[in-house]
PDB file of C-alpha atoms in Angstrom:
ATOM      1  CA  MET A   1      69.710 106.937  65.244  1.00 44.00           C
ATOM      2  CA  SER A   2      69.592 104.294  67.900  1.00 47.00           C
ATOM      3  CA  ALA A   3      67.892 105.775  71.082  1.00 49.00           C
ATOM      4  CA  ILE A   4      70.924 105.522  72.801  1.00 51.00           C
ATOM      5  CA  LEU A   5      73.138 107.678  70.390  1.00 49.00           C
ATOM      6  CA  SER A   6      70.173 110.257  69.617  1.00 51.00           C
ATOM      7  CA  ALA A   7      70.417 113.621  67.861  1.00 48.00           C
ATOM      8  CA  ASP A   8      68.609 115.123  71.132  1.00 54.00           C
ATOM      9  CA  ASP A   9      71.768 114.137  73.264  1.00 51.00           C
ATOM     10  CA  LEU A  10      74.656 115.052  72.016  1.00 49.00           C
ATOM     11  CA  ASN A  11      75.892 116.869  74.885  1.00 52.00           C
ATOM     12  CA  ASP A  12      77.617 114.035  76.881  1.00 48.00           C
ATOM     13  CA  PHE A  13      78.754 116.080  79.783  1.00 50.00           C
ATOM     14  CA  ILE A  14      77.227 114.437  83.014  1.00 51.00           C
ATOM     15  CA  SER A  15      76.046 117.330  85.261  1.00 51.00           C
ATOM     16  CA  PRO A  16      76.037 117.253  88.772  1.00 49.00           C
ATOM     17  CA  GLY A  17      73.214 114.769  89.993  1.00 49.00           C
ATOM     18  CA  VAL A  18      70.144 116.765  91.536  1.00 48.00           C
ATOM     19  CA  ALA A  19      69.840 114.739  94.428  1.00 52.00           C
ATOM     20  CA  CYS A  20      72.205 112.542  96.030  1.00 53.00           C
ATOM     21  CA  ILE A  21      71.618 108.652  94.831  1.00 51.00           C
ATOM     22  CA  LYS A  22      72.573 107.410  98.556  1.00 53.00           C
ATOM     23  CA  PRO A  23      70.868 109.715 101.038  1.00 53.00           C
ATOM     24  CA  VAL A  24      71.633 109.869 104.418  1.00 52.00           C
ATOM     25  CA  GLU A  25      69.335 107.347 106.212  1.00 55.00           C
ATOM     26  CA  THR A  26      67.787 108.306 109.860  1.00 55.00           C
ATOM     27  CA  LEU A  27      67.127 105.503 111.919  1.00 55.00           C
ATOM     28  CA  PRO A  28      64.590 105.205 114.808  1.00 60.00           C
ATOM     29  CA  ALA A  29      66.403 105.792 118.075  1.00 62.00           C
ATOM     30  CA  ALA A  30      66.583 103.132 119.992  1.00 61.00           C
ATOM     31  CA  PRO A  31      63.968 102.327 123.055  1.00 63.00           C
ATOM     32  CA  PRO A  32      65.087 103.498 126.203  1.00 61.00           C
ATOM     33  CA  PRO A  33      65.807 100.644 128.904  1.00 60.00           C
ATOM     34  CA  GLN A  34      62.797  99.147 131.155  1.00 60.00           C
ATOM     35  CA  SER A  35      64.365 101.032 134.078  1.00 56.00           C
ATOM     36  CA  GLN A  36      63.783 104.331 132.670  1.00 52.00           C
ATOM     37  CA  SER A  37      60.649 103.784 130.609  1.00 51.00           C
ATOM     38  CA  LEU A  38      58.432 105.884 133.232  1.00 55.00           C
ATOM     39  CA  GLU A  39      60.732 108.789 133.503  1.00 58.00           C
ATOM     40  CA  THR A  40      58.948 111.641 132.205  1.00 62.00           C
ATOM     41  CA  GLU A  41      60.584 114.976 131.002  1.00 61.00           C
ATOM     42  CA  VAL A  42      59.420 118.416 132.105  1.00 60.00           C
ATOM     43  CA  ILE A  43      60.264 121.171 129.682  1.00 58.00           C
ATOM     44  CA  LEU A  44      59.805 125.127 131.512  1.00 60.00           C
ATOM     45  CA  ASP A  45      58.013 127.996 129.101  1.00 59.00           C
ATOM     46  CA  GLY A  46      61.097 129.029 127.169  1.00 56.00           C
ATOM     47  CA  GLN A  47      62.808 126.171 127.419  1.00 56.00           C
ATOM     48  CA  GLN A  48      64.186 124.044 124.316  1.00 58.00           C
ATOM     49  CA  PRO A  49      64.197 120.318 124.512  1.00 56.00           C
ATOM     50  CA  ALA A  50      68.160 119.300 123.611  1.00 58.00           C
ATOM     51  CA  ALA A  51      68.669 118.588 119.489  1.00 57.00           C
ATOM     52  CA  ASN A  52      69.385 114.625 118.981  1.00 59.00           C
ATOM     53  CA  PRO A  53      72.239 115.168 116.621  1.00 61.00           C
ATOM     54  CA  ASN A  54      72.511 112.643 113.736  1.00 60.00           C
ATOM     55  CA  ALA A  55      75.646 110.563 113.782  1.00 61.00           C
ATOM     56  CA  PRO A  56      77.993 111.333 111.000  1.00 61.00           C
ATOM     57  CA  ALA A  57      77.185 109.714 107.704  1.00 57.00           C
ATOM     58  CA  GLN A  58      79.029 106.785 105.964  1.00 61.00           C
ATOM     59  CA  ILE A  59      79.002 106.235 102.242  1.00 58.00           C
ATOM     60  CA  SER A  60      80.829 103.385 100.500  1.00 59.00           C
ATOM     61  CA  LEU A  61      83.588 103.995  98.333  1.00 54.00           C
ATOM     62  CA  THR A  62      81.672 101.713  95.825  1.00 57.00           C
ATOM     63  CA  ASP A  63      78.459 104.136  96.190  1.00 58.00           C
ATOM     64  CA  CYS A  64      80.825 107.215  95.834  1.00 56.00           C
ATOM     65  CA  LEU A  65      81.907 105.804  92.433  1.00 54.00           C
ATOM     66  CA  ALA A  66      78.502 105.416  90.943  1.00 55.00           C
ATOM     67  CA  CYS A  67      76.912 108.437  92.287  1.00 57.00           C
ATOM     68  CA  SER A  68      77.015 111.730  90.298  1.00 55.00           C
ATOM     69  CA  GLY A  69      76.408 114.118  92.029  1.00 54.00           C
ATOM     70  CA  CYS A  70      79.813 115.424  92.318  1.00 54.00           C
ATOM     71  CA  VAL A  71      81.684 114.609  89.326  1.00 47.00           C
ATOM     72  CA  THR A  72      82.544 117.552  88.161  1.00 49.00           C
ATOM     73  CA  SER A  73      84.784 118.285  91.074  1.00 51.00           C
ATOM     74  CA  ALA A  74      85.870 114.597  90.699  1.00 53.00           C
ATOM     75  CA  GLU A  75      87.032 115.624  87.096  1.00 55.00           C
ATOM     76  CA  ALA A  76      88.722 118.400  88.220  1.00 58.00           C
ATOM     77  CA  VAL A  77      91.109 116.190  90.702  1.00 60.00           C
ATOM     78  CA  LEU A  78      91.049 113.972  87.634  1.00 59.00           C
ATOM     79  CA  VAL A  79      92.837 116.290  85.658  1.00 60.00           C
ATOM     80  CA  SER A  80      94.999 117.760  88.364  1.00 64.00           C
ATOM     81  CA  LEU A  81      96.598 114.764  88.915  1.00 65.00           C
ATOM     82  CA  GLN A  82      97.315 114.108  85.304  1.00 69.00           C
ATOM     83  CA  SER A  83      98.858 117.646  84.792  1.00 75.00           C
ATOM     84  CA  HIS A  84     102.407 118.504  83.653  1.00 82.00           C
ATOM     85  CA  ALA A  85     103.384 119.154  87.489  1.00 83.00           C
ATOM     86  CA  GLU A  86     102.637 115.979  88.357  1.00 84.00           C
ATOM     87  CA  VAL A  87     105.641 114.812  85.804  1.00 87.00           C
ATOM     88  CA  LEU A  88     107.922 117.040  86.909  1.00 89.00           C
ATOM     89  CA  THR A  89     106.969 115.845  90.412  1.00 88.00           C
ATOM     90  CA  THR A  90     107.543 112.629  89.584  1.00 88.00           C
ATOM     91  CA  LEU A  91     111.416 113.399  87.496  1.00 90.00           C
ATOM     92  CA  ASP A  92     112.413 114.966  90.543  1.00 90.00           C
ATOM     93  CA  ALA A  93     111.065 112.485  93.177  1.00 88.00           C
ATOM     94  CA  ALA A  94     114.833 110.376  92.679  1.00 87.00           C
ATOM     95  CA  PRO A  95     117.210 110.174  90.653  1.00 90.00           C
ATOM     96  CA  ALA A  96     116.592 108.374  87.090  1.00 91.00           C
ATOM     97  CA  LEU A  97     118.416 104.992  86.140  1.00 92.00           C
ATOM     98  CA  ARG A  98     121.236 105.488  83.550  1.00 92.00           C
ATOM     99  CA  VAL A  99     120.999 103.314  80.327  1.00 91.00           C
ATOM    100  CA  VAL A 100     124.692 103.356  78.639  1.00 90.00           C
ATOM    101  CA  THR A 101     126.249 100.958  75.666  1.00 88.00           C
ATOM    102  CA  ASP A 102     128.813  98.979  76.882  1.00 83.00           C
ATOM    103  CA  ASP A 103     131.850  98.027  74.624  1.00 84.00           C
ATOM    104  CA  SER A 104     129.879  94.761  72.831  1.00 83.00           C
ATOM    105  CA  GLY A 105     127.177  96.985  72.108  1.00 82.00           C
ATOM    106  CA  ARG A 106     124.623  96.035  74.782  1.00 86.00           C
ATOM    107  CA  PHE A 107     122.487  98.267  76.909  1.00 88.00           C
ATOM    108  CA  ARG A 108     123.352  98.369  80.820  1.00 89.00           C
ATOM    109  CA  VAL A 109     121.632 100.473  83.447  1.00 92.00           C
ATOM    110  CA  GLU A 110     123.126 101.685  86.119  1.00 92.00           C
ATOM    111  CA  GLY A 111     121.793 103.044  89.006  1.00 91.00           C
ATOM    112  CA  LEU A 112     119.854 100.162  90.544  1.00 89.00           C
ATOM    113  CA  GLU A 113     121.490  99.728  94.128  1.00 90.00           C
ATOM    114  CA  ASN A 114     118.238 103.085  94.704  1.00 89.00           C
ATOM    115  CA  GLU A 115     115.188 101.494  94.536  1.00 86.00           C
ATOM    116  CA  ASN A 116     113.826 104.890  94.003  1.00 87.00           C
ATOM    117  CA  ALA A 117     115.025 104.840  90.533  1.00 90.00           C
ATOM    118  CA  LYS A 118     112.867 104.639  87.461  1.00 90.00           C
ATOM    119  CA  LEU A 119     113.112 104.918  83.791  1.00 92.00           C
ATOM    120  CA  PHE A 120     111.220 107.187  82.192  1.00 92.00           C
ATOM    121  CA  VAL A 121     109.918 106.731  78.941  1.00 92.00           C
ATOM    122  CA  ALA A 122     107.618 109.187  77.079  1.00 92.00           C
ATOM    123  CA  SER A 123     104.888 108.682  74.656  1.00 91.00           C
ATOM    124  CA  VAL A 124     103.133 110.746  72.605  1.00 92.00           C
ATOM    125  CA  SER A 125      99.956 110.530  70.567  1.00 90.00           C
ATOM    126  CA  PRO A 126      99.402 111.715  67.110  1.00 91.00           C
ATOM    127  CA  GLN A 127      96.633 113.797  68.805  1.00 89.00           C
ATOM    128  CA  THR A 128      98.870 115.871  70.650  1.00 90.00           C
ATOM    129  CA  ARG A 129     101.088 116.226  67.909  1.00 93.00           C
ATOM    130  CA  ALA A 130      98.473 117.799  65.845  1.00 92.00           C
ATOM    131  CA  ASN A 131      97.113 119.527  68.873  1.00 92.00           C
ATOM    132  CA  LEU A 132     100.127 121.466  69.364  1.00 93.00           C
ATOM    133  CA  ALA A 133     100.886 121.803  65.488  1.00 93.00           C
ATOM    134  CA  ALA A 134      97.665 123.771  65.525  1.00 93.00           C
ATOM    135  CA  ALA A 135      98.010 126.090  68.235  1.00 92.00           C
ATOM    136  CA  CYS A 136     101.063 127.572  66.327  1.00 91.00           C
ATOM    137  CA  GLY A 137      99.131 128.774  63.773  1.00 87.00           C
ATOM    138  CA  GLY A 138     100.143 126.037  61.282  1.00 81.00           C
ATOM    139  CA  SER A 139     103.350 127.714  61.290  1.00 89.00           C
ATOM    140  CA  VAL A 140     105.028 124.055  61.819  1.00 93.00           C
ATOM    141  CA  SER A 141     103.745 120.630  61.017  1.00 93.00           C
ATOM    142  CA  GLU A 142     103.134 118.027  62.707  1.00 92.00           C
ATOM    143  CA  LYS A 143     106.845 115.962  62.160  1.00 92.00           C
ATOM    144  CA  ASP A 144     108.310 119.350  63.717  1.00 95.00           C
ATOM    145  CA  VAL A 145     106.098 119.181  66.443  1.00 94.00           C
ATOM    146  CA  GLY A 146     107.589 115.702  67.470  1.00 93.00           C
ATOM    147  CA  HIS A 147     111.136 116.921  66.855  1.00 95.00           C
ATOM    148  CA  MET A 148     110.394 119.999  69.644  1.00 95.00           C
ATOM    149  CA  LEU A 149     108.676 117.552  71.971  1.00 94.00           C
ATOM    150  CA  SER A 150     111.449 114.674  71.574  1.00 94.00           C
ATOM    151  CA  ASN A 151     114.214 117.641  72.067  1.00 95.00           C
ATOM    152  CA  LEU A 152     111.848 119.203  75.061  1.00 94.00           C
ATOM    153  CA  LEU A 153     111.725 115.577  76.836  1.00 94.00           C
ATOM    154  CA  ARG A 154     114.858 114.131  76.115  1.00 93.00           C
ATOM    155  CA  GLY A 155     116.951 116.370  75.165  1.00 92.00           C
ATOM    156  CA  PRO A 156     120.029 118.319  76.863  1.00 90.00           C
ATOM    157  CA  ASP A 157     118.555 121.901  76.818  1.00 91.00           C
ATOM    158  CA  GLY A 158     114.337 120.766  77.922  1.00 93.00           C
ATOM    159  CA  ILE A 159     113.325 119.583  81.030  1.00 92.00           C
ATOM    160  CA  ALA A 160     116.984 117.884  82.044  1.00 90.00           C
ATOM    161  CA  ASN A 161     118.273 121.343  82.301  1.00 90.00           C
ATOM    162  CA  GLY A 162     115.907 121.438  85.383  1.00 86.00           C
ATOM    163  CA  GLY A 163     115.059 119.995  88.579  1.00 85.00           C
ATOM    164  CA  GLN A 164     116.495 118.322  91.495  1.00 88.00           C
ATOM    165  CA  TRP A 165     117.869 115.461  89.955  1.00 91.00           C
ATOM    166  CA  LYS A 166     118.320 116.997  86.117  1.00 91.00           C
ATOM    167  CA  ASN A 167     115.806 113.838  84.858  1.00 93.00           C
ATOM    168  CA  GLY A 168     114.899 113.852  81.512  1.00 92.00           C
ATOM    169  CA  PHE A 169     113.025 110.830  79.788  1.00 94.00           C
ATOM    170  CA  THR A 170     115.713 108.243  78.187  1.00 93.00           C
ATOM    171  CA  TRP A 171     113.223 107.511  75.134  1.00 93.00           C
ATOM    172  CA  VAL A 172     110.254 109.208  73.551  1.00 93.00           C
ATOM    173  CA  VAL A 173     108.295 106.577  71.539  1.00 93.00           C
ATOM    174  CA  ASP A 174     105.281 107.530  69.362  1.00 92.00           C
ATOM    175  CA  THR A 175     101.440 105.424  70.415  1.00 92.00           C
ATOM    176  CA  ASN A 176     101.058 104.860  66.742  1.00 92.00           C
ATOM    177  CA  VAL A 177     102.288 101.426  66.917  1.00 91.00           C
ATOM    178  CA  ALA A 178     100.128 100.750  70.270  1.00 93.00           C
ATOM    179  CA  ARG A 179      97.562 102.057  67.947  1.00 93.00           C
ATOM    180  CA  GLU A 180      97.771  99.487  65.211  1.00 94.00           C
ATOM    181  CA  ALA A 181      97.775  96.720  67.866  1.00 94.00           C
ATOM    182  CA  THR A 182      94.509  97.833  69.015  1.00 94.00           C
ATOM    183  CA  LEU A 183      93.025  97.636  65.640  1.00 94.00           C
ATOM    184  CA  VAL A 184      94.639  94.223  65.192  1.00 95.00           C
ATOM    185  CA  LEU A 185      93.340  92.858  69.064  1.00 95.00           C
ATOM    186  CA  GLY A 186      89.715  94.659  68.319  1.00 93.00           C
ATOM    187  CA  ALA A 187      89.332  92.696  64.599  1.00 93.00           C
ATOM    188  CA  GLU A 188      90.276  89.520  66.559  1.00 93.00           C
ATOM    189  CA  GLU A 189      87.647  90.136  69.728  1.00 93.00           C
ATOM    190  CA  VAL A 190      85.001  90.823  66.652  1.00 91.00           C
ATOM    191  CA  LEU A 191      86.167  87.552  64.639  1.00 91.00           C
ATOM    192  CA  ASN A 192      86.174  85.243  68.171  1.00 89.00           C
ATOM    193  CA  SER A 193      83.092  86.510  69.274  1.00 86.00           C
ATOM    194  CA  ALA A 194      81.295  84.309  66.310  1.00 82.00           C
ATOM    195  CA  ARG A 195      82.644  81.208  68.336  1.00 83.00           C
ATOM    196  CA  ALA A 196      81.881  78.954  70.723  1.00 71.00           C
ATOM    197  CA  GLY A 197      83.386  78.633  73.953  1.00 73.00           C
ATOM    198  CA  ILE A 198      85.673  82.192  74.070  1.00 76.00           C
ATOM    199  CA  ALA A 199      84.622  84.481  76.640  1.00 78.00           C
ATOM    200  CA  THR A 200      83.887  88.127  74.391  1.00 82.00           C
ATOM    201  CA  PRO A 201      81.817  90.933  74.868  1.00 87.00           C
ATOM    202  CA  ALA A 202      77.903  90.948  73.809  1.00 87.00           C
ATOM    203  CA  LYS A 203      76.845  92.027  70.364  1.00 89.00           C
ATOM    204  CA  PRO A 204      77.524  94.606  69.196  1.00 90.00           C
ATOM    205  CA  ILE A 205      80.861  95.436  70.386  1.00 91.00           C
ATOM    206  CA  LEU A 206      81.363  99.039  71.334  1.00 91.00           C
ATOM    207  CA  ALA A 207      84.889 100.187  71.396  1.00 88.00           C
ATOM    208  CA  SER A 208      86.732 103.908  72.574  1.00 82.00           C
ATOM    209  CA  SER A 209      89.866 104.228  73.023  1.00 76.00           C
ATOM    210  CA  CYS A 210      88.405 107.490  75.627  1.00 77.00           C
ATOM    211  CA  PRO A 211      88.352 106.627  79.131  1.00 72.00           C
ATOM    212  CA  GLY A 212      85.671 109.467  79.466  1.00 73.00           C
ATOM    213  CA  TRP A 213      83.342 107.863  77.058  1.00 80.00           C
ATOM    214  CA  VAL A 214      83.481 104.446  79.532  1.00 81.00           C
ATOM    215  CA  CYS A 215      82.943 106.519  82.869  1.00 77.00           C
ATOM    216  CA  TYR A 216      80.288 108.694  80.477  1.00 79.00           C
ATOM    217  CA  ALA A 217      78.429 104.567  79.204  1.00 84.00           C
ATOM    218  CA  GLU A 218      78.441 103.740  83.172  1.00 82.00           C
ATOM    219  CA  LYS A 219      77.167 106.866  84.971  1.00 78.00           C
ATOM    220  CA  THR A 220      74.418 107.020  81.796  1.00 81.00           C
ATOM    221  CA  HIS A 221      73.908 104.083  79.938  1.00 87.00           C
ATOM    222  CA  PRO A 222      75.006 100.723  82.567  1.00 88.00           C
ATOM    223  CA  HIS A 223      72.549  98.659  79.850  1.00 92.00           C
ATOM    224  CA  VAL A 224      75.868  99.388  77.385  1.00 91.00           C
ATOM    225  CA  LEU A 225      78.588  98.092  79.982  1.00 90.00           C
ATOM    226  CA  PRO A 226      78.385  93.911  78.623  1.00 91.00           C
ATOM    227  CA  HIS A 227      79.281  95.099  74.941  1.00 92.00           C
ATOM    228  CA  LEU A 228      81.950  96.914  75.715  1.00 91.00           C
ATOM    229  CA  SER A 229      85.815  95.987  74.745  1.00 92.00           C
ATOM    230  CA  LYS A 230      88.123  94.124  76.455  1.00 91.00           C
ATOM    231  CA  VAL A 231      90.956  95.452  74.509  1.00 93.00           C
ATOM    232  CA  LYS A 232      93.169  98.093  76.165  1.00 90.00           C
ATOM    233  CA  SER A 233      93.407 101.633  74.482  1.00 88.00           C
ATOM    234  CA  PRO A 234      97.167 102.418  72.773  1.00 90.00           C
ATOM    235  CA  GLN A 235      97.749 104.455  75.690  1.00 87.00           C
ATOM    236  CA  ALA A 236      97.559 101.861  77.982  1.00 88.00           C
ATOM    237  CA  LEU A 237      98.628  98.889  75.755  1.00 92.00           C
ATOM    238  CA  MET A 238     101.695 100.912  74.892  1.00 92.00           C
ATOM    239  CA  GLY A 239     102.471 101.091  78.434  1.00 89.00           C
ATOM    240  CA  THR A 240     102.155  97.068  78.551  1.00 90.00           C
ATOM    241  CA  ILE A 241     104.454  96.568  75.850  1.00 91.00           C
ATOM    242  CA  LEU A 242     107.212  99.266  77.049  1.00 91.00           C
ATOM    243  CA  LYS A 243     107.505  97.594  80.577  1.00 90.00           C
ATOM    244  CA  THR A 244     107.545  94.048  78.986  1.00 90.00           C
ATOM    245  CA  THR A 245     110.258  94.624  76.565  1.00 91.00           C
ATOM    246  CA  LEU A 246     112.285  96.485  78.847  1.00 90.00           C
ATOM    247  CA  SER A 247     111.974  94.829  81.461  1.00 90.00           C
ATOM    248  CA  ARG A 248     113.341  91.419  78.901  1.00 90.00           C
ATOM    249  CA  THR A 249     116.028  93.527  77.365  1.00 90.00           C
ATOM    250  CA  LEU A 250     117.494  95.501  80.199  1.00 90.00           C
ATOM    251  CA  ASP A 251     117.244  92.361  82.518  1.00 88.00           C
ATOM    252  CA  ILE A 252     115.672  94.783  85.057  1.00 87.00           C
ATOM    253  CA  PRO A 253     112.601  94.076  87.154  1.00 84.00           C
ATOM    254  CA  PRO A 254     109.190  96.017  86.171  1.00 79.00           C
ATOM    255  CA  GLN A 255     108.677  96.852  89.853  1.00 79.00           C
ATOM    256  CA  PRO A 256     109.948  99.345  90.721  1.00 76.00           C
ATOM    257  CA  HIS A 257     111.891 100.938  88.531  1.00 72.00           C
ATOM    258  CA  LEU A 258     108.515 100.472  86.057  1.00 74.00           C
ATOM    259  CA  ALA A 259     106.490 101.690  87.920  1.00 59.00           C
ATOM    260  CA  PRO A 260     103.162 103.237  86.118  1.00 55.00           C
ATOM    261  CA  GLY A 261     104.071 106.427  85.437  1.00 52.00           C
ATOM    262  CA  ARG A 262     101.941 109.939  85.491  1.00 44.00           C
ATOM    263  CA  TYR A 263     100.890 111.809  82.214  1.00 44.00           C
ATOM    264  CA  ALA A 264     100.614 115.017  80.500  1.00 42.00           C
ATOM    265  CA  MET A 265      97.228 116.347  79.535  1.00 38.00           C
ATOM    266  CA  LEU A 266      98.925 118.037  76.825  1.00 40.00           C
TER     267      LEU A 266
END
C-alpha cells in the first residue's frame, strides 16, 4: 500500500484540531501621541491597572473552511440541512407545478404564474433501496423497496396526503442511469489524459462519488487534489440531466422552477 492509503490510517474520521490553524494575532499597541508621552500613570496600593481588551477576532470564510477545528459540529450542521425535515419544508414552501397531458398527448405545465412554485423530482440511489431492504430484515427485496418509495414520494397516500399544499414528487427516478454515464465520462477522462492539448487531472486520476472523501482529501491530503477527477457524482449529474431535459421538454425556465433541491439522508 502507498503512504497515502496505508493500513495504519484506515479511520477516515477527522478529529477536531488541537489548536486553531488561524490563532488570534495580538498586535502591539499603538504608541501614544507626542503630547501624552510625558504623562505618568500613578497606581495606588491595592489598585489594578485597567485591562486593555483585545479586539474581536476576525476570520475569513476561506480560513474557516480550511480549518479542521470544528469539523464535527460543521458535519452535524450539514446533516441537519439535508434531512427529511428540510425536504418537507421545501415541499410546503409553495404550491407545486402540475404537469398535465393535453388532447394531443403533449405535456403542459400549470402554475407557472407563481414564481415560487417548483417541479419536484426525487432521485433514489440503489444504496438507499438496499439499506432500507436490509433494515426490513430481508423480508422485502430491493425492487419492493423501490415501489414503496415511489408510493411514499408521489402516491396519493404518501407525503402528498399531508402538508400545507399537499405537494408530492411528480416523478421518482433511479440514479443508475447517471451512474452509468459517470463511468463513461470517467473512462473518457482517463483516455483524454494521454492526449496532448486537453486539460485533465494529473495522473493517477482519483475518483469518488462521495463528497465526504473529497472533504477528507482537502483537509488531510491536499497534495492529491490535482489528481481528483472532474467528473460529477451520479447524484449531481442526475440533477443536471433532469434540469436540462425537463427545461427543454416542458418549455419552462430552469430558474426558479427547477432550482436545486434538498436531499434526504436515507
